[in-house]
XYZ file of N, CA and C in Angstrom:
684
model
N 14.208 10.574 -21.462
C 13.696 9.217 -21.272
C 13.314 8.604 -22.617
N 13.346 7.547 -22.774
C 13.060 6.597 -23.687
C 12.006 6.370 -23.841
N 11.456 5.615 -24.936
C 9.876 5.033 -24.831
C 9.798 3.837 -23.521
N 10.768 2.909 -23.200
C 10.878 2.052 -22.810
C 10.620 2.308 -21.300
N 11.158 3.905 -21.061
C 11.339 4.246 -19.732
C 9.914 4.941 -19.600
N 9.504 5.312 -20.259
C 7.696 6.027 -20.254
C 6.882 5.046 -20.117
N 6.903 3.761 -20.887
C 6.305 2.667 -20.948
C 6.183 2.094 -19.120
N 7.641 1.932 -18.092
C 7.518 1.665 -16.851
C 7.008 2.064 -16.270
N 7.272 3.931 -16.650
C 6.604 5.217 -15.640
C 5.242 4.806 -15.398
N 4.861 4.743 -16.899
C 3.410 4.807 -17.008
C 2.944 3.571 -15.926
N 3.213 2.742 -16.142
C 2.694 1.354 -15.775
C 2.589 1.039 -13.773
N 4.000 1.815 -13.878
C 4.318 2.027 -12.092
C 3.040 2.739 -11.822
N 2.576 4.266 -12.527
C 1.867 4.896 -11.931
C 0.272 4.143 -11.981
N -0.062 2.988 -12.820
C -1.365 2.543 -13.051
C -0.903 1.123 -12.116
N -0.033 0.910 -11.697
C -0.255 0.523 -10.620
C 0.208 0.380 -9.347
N 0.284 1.335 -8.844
C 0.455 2.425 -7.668
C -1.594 2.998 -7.779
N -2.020 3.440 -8.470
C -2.939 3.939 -8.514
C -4.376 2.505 -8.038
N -4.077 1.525 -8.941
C -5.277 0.378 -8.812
C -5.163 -0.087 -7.394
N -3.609 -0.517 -7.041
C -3.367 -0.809 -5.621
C -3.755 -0.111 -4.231
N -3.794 1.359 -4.193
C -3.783 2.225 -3.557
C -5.655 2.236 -3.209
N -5.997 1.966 -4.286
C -7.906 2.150 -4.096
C -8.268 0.569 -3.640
N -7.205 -0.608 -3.810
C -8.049 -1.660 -3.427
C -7.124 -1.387 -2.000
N -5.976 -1.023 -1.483
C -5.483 -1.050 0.030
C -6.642 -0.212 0.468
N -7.190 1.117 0.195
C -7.855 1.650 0.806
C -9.080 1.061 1.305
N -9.644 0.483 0.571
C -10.987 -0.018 0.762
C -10.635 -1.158 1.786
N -9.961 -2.096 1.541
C -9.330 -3.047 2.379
C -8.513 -2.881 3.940
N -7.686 -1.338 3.924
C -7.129 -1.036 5.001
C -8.308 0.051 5.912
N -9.525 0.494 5.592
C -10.030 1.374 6.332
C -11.355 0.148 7.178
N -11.376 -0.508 7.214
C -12.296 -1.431 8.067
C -11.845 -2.432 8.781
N -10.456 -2.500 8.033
C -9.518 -3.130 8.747
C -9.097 -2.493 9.902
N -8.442 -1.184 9.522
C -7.721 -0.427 10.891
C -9.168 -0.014 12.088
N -10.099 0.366 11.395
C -11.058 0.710 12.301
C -11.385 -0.466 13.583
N -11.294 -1.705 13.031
C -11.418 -3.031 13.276
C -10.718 -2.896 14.331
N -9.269 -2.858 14.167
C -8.086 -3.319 14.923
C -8.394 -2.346 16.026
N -8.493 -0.791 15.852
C -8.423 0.334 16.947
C -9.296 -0.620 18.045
N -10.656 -0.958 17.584
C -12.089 -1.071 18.482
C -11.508 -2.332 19.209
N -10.663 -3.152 18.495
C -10.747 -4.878 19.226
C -9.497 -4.852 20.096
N -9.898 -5.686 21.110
C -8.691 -6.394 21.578
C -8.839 -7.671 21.967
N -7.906 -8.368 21.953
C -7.860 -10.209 22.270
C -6.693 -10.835 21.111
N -7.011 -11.889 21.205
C -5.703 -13.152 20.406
C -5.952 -12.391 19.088
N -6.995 -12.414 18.866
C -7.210 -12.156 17.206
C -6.877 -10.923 16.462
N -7.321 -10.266 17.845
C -6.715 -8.752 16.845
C -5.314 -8.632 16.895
N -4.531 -9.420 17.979
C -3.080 -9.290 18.356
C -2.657 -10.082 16.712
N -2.973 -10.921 16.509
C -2.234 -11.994 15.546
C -2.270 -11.129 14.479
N -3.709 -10.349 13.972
C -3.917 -9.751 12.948
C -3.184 -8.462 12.293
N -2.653 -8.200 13.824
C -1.593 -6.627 13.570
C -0.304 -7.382 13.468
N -0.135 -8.168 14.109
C 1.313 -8.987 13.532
C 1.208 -9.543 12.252
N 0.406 -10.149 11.336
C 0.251 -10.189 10.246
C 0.660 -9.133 9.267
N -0.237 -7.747 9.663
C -0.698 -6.528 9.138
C 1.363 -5.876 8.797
N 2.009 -6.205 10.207
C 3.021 -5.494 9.886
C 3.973 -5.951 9.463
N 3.782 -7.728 9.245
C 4.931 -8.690 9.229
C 5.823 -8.038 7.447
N 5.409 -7.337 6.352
C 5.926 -6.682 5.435
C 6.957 -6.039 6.090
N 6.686 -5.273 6.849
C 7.711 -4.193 7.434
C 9.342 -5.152 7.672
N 9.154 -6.116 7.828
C 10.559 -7.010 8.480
C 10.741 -7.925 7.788
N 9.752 -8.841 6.843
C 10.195 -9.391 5.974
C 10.392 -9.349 4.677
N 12.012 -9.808 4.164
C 11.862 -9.802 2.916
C 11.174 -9.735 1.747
N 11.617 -8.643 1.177
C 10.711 -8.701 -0.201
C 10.292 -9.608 -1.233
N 12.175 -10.334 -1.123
C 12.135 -11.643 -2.280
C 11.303 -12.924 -1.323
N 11.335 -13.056 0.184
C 10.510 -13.955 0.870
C 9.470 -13.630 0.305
N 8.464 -13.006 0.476
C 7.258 -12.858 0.224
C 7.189 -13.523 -1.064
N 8.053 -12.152 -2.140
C 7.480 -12.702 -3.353
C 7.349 -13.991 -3.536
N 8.812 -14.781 -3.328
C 8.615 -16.094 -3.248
C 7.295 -17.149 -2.825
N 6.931 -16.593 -1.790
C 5.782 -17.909 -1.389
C 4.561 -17.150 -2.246
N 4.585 -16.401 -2.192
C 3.037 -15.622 -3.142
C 3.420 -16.387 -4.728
N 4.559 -16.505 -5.302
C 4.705 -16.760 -6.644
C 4.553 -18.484 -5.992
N 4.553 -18.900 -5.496
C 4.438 -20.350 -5.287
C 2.918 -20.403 -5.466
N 1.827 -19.706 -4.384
C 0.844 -19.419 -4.077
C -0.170 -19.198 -5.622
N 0.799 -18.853 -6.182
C 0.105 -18.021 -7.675
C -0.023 -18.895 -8.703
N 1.249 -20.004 -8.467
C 1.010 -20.740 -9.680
C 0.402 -21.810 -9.947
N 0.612 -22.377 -10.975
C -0.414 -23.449 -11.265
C -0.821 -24.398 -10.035
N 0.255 -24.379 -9.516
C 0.675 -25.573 -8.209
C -0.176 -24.797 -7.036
N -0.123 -24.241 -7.078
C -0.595 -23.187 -5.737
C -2.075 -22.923 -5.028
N -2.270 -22.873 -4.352
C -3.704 -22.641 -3.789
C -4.789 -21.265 -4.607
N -3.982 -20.762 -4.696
C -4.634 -18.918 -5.731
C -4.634 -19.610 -6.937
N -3.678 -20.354 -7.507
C -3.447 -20.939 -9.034
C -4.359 -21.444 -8.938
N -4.673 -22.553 -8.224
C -5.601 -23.506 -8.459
C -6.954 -22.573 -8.094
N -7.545 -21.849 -7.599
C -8.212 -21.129 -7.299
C -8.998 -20.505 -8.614
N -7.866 -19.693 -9.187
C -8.299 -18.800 -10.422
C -8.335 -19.495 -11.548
N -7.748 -21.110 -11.862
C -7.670 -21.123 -13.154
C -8.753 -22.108 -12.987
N -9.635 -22.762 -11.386
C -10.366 -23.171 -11.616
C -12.025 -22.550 -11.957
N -11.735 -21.079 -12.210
C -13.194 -19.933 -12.513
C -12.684 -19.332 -13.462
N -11.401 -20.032 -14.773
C -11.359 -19.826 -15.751
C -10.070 -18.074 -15.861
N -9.779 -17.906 -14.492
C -9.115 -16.684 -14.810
C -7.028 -17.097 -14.840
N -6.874 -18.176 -15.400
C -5.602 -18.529 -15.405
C -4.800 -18.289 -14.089
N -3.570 -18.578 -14.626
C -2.662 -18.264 -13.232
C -2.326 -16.027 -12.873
N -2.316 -15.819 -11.819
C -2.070 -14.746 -11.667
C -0.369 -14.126 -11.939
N 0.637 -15.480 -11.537
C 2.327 -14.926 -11.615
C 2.279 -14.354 -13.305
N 3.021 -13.431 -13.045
C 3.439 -12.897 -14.401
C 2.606 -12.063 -15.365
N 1.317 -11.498 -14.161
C 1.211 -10.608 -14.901
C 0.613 -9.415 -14.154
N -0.007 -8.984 -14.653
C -0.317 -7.046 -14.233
C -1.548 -7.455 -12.551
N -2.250 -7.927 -13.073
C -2.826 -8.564 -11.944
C -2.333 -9.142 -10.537
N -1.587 -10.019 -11.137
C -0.618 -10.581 -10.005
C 0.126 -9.307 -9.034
N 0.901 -8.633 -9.815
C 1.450 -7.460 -9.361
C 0.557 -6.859 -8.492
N -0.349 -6.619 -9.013
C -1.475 -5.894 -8.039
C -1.946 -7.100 -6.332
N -2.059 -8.044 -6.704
C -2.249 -8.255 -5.540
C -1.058 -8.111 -4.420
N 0.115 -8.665 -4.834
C 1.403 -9.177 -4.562
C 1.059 -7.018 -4.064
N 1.541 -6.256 -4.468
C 1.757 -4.892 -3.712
C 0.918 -4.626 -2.956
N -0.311 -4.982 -3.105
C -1.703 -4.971 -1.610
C -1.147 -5.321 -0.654
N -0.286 -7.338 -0.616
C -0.095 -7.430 0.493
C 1.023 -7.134 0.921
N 2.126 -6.410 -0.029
C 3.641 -5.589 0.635
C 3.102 -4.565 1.365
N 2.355 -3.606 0.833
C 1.825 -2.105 1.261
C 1.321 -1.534 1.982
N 0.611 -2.883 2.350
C -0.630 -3.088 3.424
C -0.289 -2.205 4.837
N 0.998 -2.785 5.221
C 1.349 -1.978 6.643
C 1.243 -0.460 6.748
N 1.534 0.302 5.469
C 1.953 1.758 5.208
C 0.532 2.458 4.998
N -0.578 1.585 4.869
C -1.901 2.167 5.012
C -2.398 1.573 6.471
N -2.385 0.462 6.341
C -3.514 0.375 7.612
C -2.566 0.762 8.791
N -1.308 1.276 9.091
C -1.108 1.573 10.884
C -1.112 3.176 10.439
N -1.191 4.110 9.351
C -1.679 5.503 9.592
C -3.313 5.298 9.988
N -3.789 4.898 9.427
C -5.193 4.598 9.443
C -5.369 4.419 10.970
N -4.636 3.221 12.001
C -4.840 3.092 12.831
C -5.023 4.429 14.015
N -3.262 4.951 13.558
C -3.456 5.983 14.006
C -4.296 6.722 14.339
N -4.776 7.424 12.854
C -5.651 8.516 12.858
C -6.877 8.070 13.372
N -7.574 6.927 13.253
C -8.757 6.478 14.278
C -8.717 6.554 15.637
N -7.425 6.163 16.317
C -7.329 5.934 17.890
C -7.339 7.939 18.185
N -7.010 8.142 17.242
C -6.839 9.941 17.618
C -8.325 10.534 17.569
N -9.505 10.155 17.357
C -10.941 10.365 17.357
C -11.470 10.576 18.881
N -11.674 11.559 19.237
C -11.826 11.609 20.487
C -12.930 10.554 20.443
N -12.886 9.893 21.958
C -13.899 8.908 21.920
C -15.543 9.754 22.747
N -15.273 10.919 23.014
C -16.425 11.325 23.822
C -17.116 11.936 22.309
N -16.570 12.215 21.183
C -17.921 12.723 20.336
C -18.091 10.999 19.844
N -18.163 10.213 20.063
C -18.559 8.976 19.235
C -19.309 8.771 19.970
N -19.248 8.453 21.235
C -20.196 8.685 22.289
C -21.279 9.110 22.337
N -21.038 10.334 22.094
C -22.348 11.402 22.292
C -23.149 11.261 20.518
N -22.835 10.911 19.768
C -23.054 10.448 18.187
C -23.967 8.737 18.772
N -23.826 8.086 19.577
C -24.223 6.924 19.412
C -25.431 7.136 20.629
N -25.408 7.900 21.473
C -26.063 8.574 22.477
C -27.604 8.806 22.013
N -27.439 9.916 20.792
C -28.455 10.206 19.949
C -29.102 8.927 18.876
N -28.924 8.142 19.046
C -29.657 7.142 18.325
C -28.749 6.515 17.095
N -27.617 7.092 16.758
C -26.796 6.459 15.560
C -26.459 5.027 15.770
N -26.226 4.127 14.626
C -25.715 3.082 14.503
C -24.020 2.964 14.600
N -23.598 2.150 14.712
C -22.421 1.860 14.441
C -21.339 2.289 13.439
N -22.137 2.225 12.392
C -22.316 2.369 10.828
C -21.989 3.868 11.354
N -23.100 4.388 11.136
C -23.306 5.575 11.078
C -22.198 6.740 11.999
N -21.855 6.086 13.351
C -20.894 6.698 14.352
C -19.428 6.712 13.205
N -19.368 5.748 12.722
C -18.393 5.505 11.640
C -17.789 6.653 10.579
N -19.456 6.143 9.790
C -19.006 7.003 8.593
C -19.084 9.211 8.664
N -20.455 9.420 9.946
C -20.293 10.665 9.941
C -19.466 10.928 11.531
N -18.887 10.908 11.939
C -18.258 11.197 12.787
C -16.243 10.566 12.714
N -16.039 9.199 12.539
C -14.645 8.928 12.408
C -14.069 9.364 11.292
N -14.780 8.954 10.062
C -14.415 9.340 8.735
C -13.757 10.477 8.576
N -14.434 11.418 9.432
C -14.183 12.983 8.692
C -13.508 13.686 9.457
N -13.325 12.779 10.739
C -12.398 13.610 11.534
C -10.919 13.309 11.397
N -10.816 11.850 10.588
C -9.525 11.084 9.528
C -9.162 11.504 8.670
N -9.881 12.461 8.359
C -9.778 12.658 6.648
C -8.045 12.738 6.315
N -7.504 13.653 7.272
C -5.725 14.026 6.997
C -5.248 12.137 7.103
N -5.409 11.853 8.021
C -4.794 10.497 8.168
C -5.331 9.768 6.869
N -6.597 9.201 6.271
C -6.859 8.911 5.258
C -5.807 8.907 3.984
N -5.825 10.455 3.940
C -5.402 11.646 2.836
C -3.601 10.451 3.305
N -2.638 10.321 4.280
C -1.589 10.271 4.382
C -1.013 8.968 4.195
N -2.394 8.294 4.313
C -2.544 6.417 4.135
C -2.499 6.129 2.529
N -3.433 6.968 1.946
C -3.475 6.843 0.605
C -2.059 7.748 -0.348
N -1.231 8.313 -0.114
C 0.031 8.717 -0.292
C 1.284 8.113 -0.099
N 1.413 7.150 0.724
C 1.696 6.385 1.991
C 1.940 4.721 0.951
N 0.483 4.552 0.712
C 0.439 3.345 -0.098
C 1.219 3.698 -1.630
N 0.141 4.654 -2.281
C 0.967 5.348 -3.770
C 2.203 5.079 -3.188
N 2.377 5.350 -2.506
C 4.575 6.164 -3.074
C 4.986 4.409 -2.949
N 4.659 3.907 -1.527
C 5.398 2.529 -1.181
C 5.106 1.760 -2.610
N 4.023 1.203 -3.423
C 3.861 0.781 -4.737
C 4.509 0.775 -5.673
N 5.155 2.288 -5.795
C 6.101 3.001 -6.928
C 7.223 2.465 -6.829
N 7.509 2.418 -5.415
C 9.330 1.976 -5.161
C 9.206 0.668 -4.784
N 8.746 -0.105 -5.449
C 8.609 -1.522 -5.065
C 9.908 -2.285 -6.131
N 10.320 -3.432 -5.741
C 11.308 -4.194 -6.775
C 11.459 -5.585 -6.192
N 11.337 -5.726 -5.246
C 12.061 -7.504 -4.826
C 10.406 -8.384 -5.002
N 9.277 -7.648 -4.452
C 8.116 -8.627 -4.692
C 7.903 -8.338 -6.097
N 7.705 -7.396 -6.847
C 7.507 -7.237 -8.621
C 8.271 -8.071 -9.094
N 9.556 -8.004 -8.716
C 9.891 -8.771 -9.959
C 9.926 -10.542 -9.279
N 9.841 -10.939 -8.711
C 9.468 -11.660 -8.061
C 8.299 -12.954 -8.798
N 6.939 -11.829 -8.654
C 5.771 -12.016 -8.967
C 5.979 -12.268 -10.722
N 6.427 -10.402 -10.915
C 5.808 -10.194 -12.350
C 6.722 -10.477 -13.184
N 8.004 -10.989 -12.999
C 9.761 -11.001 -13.657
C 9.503 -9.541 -14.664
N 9.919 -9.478 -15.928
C 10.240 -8.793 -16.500
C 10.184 -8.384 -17.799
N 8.474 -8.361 -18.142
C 7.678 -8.567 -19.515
C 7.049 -7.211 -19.850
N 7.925 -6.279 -20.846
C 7.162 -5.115 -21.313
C 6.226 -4.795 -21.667
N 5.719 -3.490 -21.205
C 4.299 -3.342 -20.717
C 3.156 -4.026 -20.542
N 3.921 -4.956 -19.459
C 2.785 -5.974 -18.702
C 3.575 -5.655 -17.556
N 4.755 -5.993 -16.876
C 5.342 -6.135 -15.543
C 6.460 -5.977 -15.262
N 7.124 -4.807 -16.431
C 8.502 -4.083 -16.328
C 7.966 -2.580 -15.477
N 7.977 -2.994 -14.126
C 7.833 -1.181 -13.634
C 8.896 -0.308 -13.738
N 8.965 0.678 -13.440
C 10.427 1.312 -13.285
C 11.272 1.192 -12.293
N 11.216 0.673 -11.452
C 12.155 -0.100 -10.673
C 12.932 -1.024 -11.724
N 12.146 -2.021 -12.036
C 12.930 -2.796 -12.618
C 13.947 -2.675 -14.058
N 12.867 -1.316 -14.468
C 13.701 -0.485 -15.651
C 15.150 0.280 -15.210
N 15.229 0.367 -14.176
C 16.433 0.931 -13.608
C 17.222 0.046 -13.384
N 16.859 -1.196 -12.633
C 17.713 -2.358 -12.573
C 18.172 -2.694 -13.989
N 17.426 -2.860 -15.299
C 17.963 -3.124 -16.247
C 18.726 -2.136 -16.805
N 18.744 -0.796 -16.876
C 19.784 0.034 -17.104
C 21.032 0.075 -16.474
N 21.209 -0.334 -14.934
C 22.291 -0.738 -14.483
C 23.367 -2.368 -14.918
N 22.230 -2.903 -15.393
C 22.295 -4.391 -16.037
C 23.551 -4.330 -17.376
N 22.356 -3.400 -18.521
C 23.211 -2.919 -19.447
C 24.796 -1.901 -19.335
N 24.756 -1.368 -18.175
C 25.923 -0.426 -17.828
C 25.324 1.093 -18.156
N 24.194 0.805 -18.645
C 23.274 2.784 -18.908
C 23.175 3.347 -17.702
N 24.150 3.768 -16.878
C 24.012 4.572 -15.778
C 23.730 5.498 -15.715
N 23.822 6.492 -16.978
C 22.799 7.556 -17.436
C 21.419 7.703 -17.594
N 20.952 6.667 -17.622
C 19.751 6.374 -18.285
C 19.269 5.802 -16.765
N 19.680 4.724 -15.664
C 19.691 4.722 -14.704
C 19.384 6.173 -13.727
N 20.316 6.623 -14.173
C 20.575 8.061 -13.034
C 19.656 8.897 -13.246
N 18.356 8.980 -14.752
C 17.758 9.795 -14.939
C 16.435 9.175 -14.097
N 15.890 8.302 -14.486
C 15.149 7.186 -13.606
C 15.219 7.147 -12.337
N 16.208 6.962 -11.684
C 16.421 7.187 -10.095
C 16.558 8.386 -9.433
N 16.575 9.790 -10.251
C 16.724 11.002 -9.813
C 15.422 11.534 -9.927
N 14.375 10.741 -10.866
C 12.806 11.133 -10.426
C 12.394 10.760 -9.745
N 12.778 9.626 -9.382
C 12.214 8.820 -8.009
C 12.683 9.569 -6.677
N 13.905 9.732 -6.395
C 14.309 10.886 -5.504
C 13.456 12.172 -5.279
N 13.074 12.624 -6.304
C 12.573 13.650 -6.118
C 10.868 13.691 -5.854
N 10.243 12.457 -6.578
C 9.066 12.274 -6.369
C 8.678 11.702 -4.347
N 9.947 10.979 -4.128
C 9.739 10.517 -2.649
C 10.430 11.824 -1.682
N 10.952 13.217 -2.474
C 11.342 13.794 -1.232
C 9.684 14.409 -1.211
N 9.408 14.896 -2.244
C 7.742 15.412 -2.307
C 6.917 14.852 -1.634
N 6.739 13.678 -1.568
C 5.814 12.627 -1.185
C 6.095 12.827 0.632
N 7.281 12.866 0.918
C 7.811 12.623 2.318
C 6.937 13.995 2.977
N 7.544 14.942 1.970
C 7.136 16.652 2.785
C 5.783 16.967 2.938
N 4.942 16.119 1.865
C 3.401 16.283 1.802
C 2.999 15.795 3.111
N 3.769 14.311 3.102
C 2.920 13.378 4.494
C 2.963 14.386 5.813
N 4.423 14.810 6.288
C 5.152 15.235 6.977
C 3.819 16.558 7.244
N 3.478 17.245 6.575
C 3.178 18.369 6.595
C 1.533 17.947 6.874
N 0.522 17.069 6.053
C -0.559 17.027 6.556
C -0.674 15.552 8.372
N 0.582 14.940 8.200
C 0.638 14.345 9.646
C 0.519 15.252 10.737
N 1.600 16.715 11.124
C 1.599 17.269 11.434
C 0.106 18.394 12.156
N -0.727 18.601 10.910
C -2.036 19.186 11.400
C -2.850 17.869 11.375
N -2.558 16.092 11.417
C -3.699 15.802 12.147
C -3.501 15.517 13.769
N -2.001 15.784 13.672
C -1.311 15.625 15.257
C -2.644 17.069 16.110
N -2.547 17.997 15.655
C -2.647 19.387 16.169
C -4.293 19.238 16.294
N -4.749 18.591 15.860
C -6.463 18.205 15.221
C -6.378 17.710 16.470
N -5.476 16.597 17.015
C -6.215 15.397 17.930
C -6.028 16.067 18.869
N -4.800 16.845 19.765
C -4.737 17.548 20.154
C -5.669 18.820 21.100
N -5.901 19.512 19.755
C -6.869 20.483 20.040
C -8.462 20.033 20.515
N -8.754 18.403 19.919
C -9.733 17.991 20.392
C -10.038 17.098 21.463
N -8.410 17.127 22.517
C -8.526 16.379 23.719
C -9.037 17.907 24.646
């Protein structure tokens, strides 16, 4: 690899990493949310939640880079508290993959909550606990694998991102060249070598990623299971 290609790695993995801690925080009160509710609102909100899954990448990016710029509601937003426009840069990226990613955390999340037996929450709220509290010592920890598969889930989807990045961030070294897009430009130039080395880590990082999920999904299947 090149400097050029270390320079993406790096950058994919810092943000895969920033994204992954703001989906988390964002997708675990969310999904908890969604399990507990039902009506118009929570219906609209999971159609929201999954609308990534089916729509275009370059759609999105598109109205978010509209959204972002000067012209835009976020543009006008940020550059009126002095933080400029968000398109085109490391920031931007970061939000723009929150809301691609979003689906790949919050419906494990969902999952693994609806799999909480509901008779120990019960018997947790029975004894005097709050809401709060039924929450954090009782759902939390009986999630933990689902958690653990949400936050893996988000990482990997981040990494292999390309139609909203470049989209958002076009194609400015080490600011918003990820390695996706470093691969696209090696195919650009005709470096299919240099391509093929790039895309054969990615292969290998998503068969890893697949076998990890695969393997801790598996014992939280056996968890919920064993605790019906």
């Amino acid at each position: 690899m090149n400097a050029a290609d270390l320079s993406a790695l790096v950058l994919s993995l810092k943000l895969a990493a920033v994204s992954t801690v703001a989906l988390m925080a964002l997708g675990i009160p969310l999904a908890w949310w969604l399990v507990r509710s039902r009506g118009l609102l929570a219906a609209i909100t999971n159609v929201v939640v999954a609308l990534p899954l089916v729509l275009p990448p370059t759609v999105l990016g598109f109205y978010l880079l509209l959204a972002m710029g000067p012209n835009g509601p976020i543009g006008a937003l940020t550059q009126s508290i002095g933080l400029g426009t968000l398109a085109f840069t490391f920031e931007g990226l970061v939000v723009a993959s929150v809301l691609y990613s979003i689906p790949f955390v919050v419906q494990p999340l969902q999952a693994a909550f609806a799999a909480v037996p509901q008779h120990m929450l019960d018997a947790t709220a029975t004894l005097g606990a709050k809401p709060a509290q039924v929450f954090a010592q009782v759902a939390l920890p009986l999630s933990r694998r689902g958690l653990l598969v949400a936050a893996i889930l988000g990482f990997a989807h981040t990494i292999g991102e390309f139609g909203v990045v470049l989209m958002i961030g076009g194609n400015i070294p080490d600011e918003t060249r990820v390695v996706s897009v470093q691969i696209y430009d090696h195919v650009e130039a005709l470096d299919y070598a240099g391509a093929h080395q790039l895309s054969l880590t990615l292969v290998a990082f998503s068969v890893c990623v697949l076998a990890v999920v695969y393997w801790l999904w598996g014992g939280t299947r056996a968890s919920a299971e064993s605790g019906r």
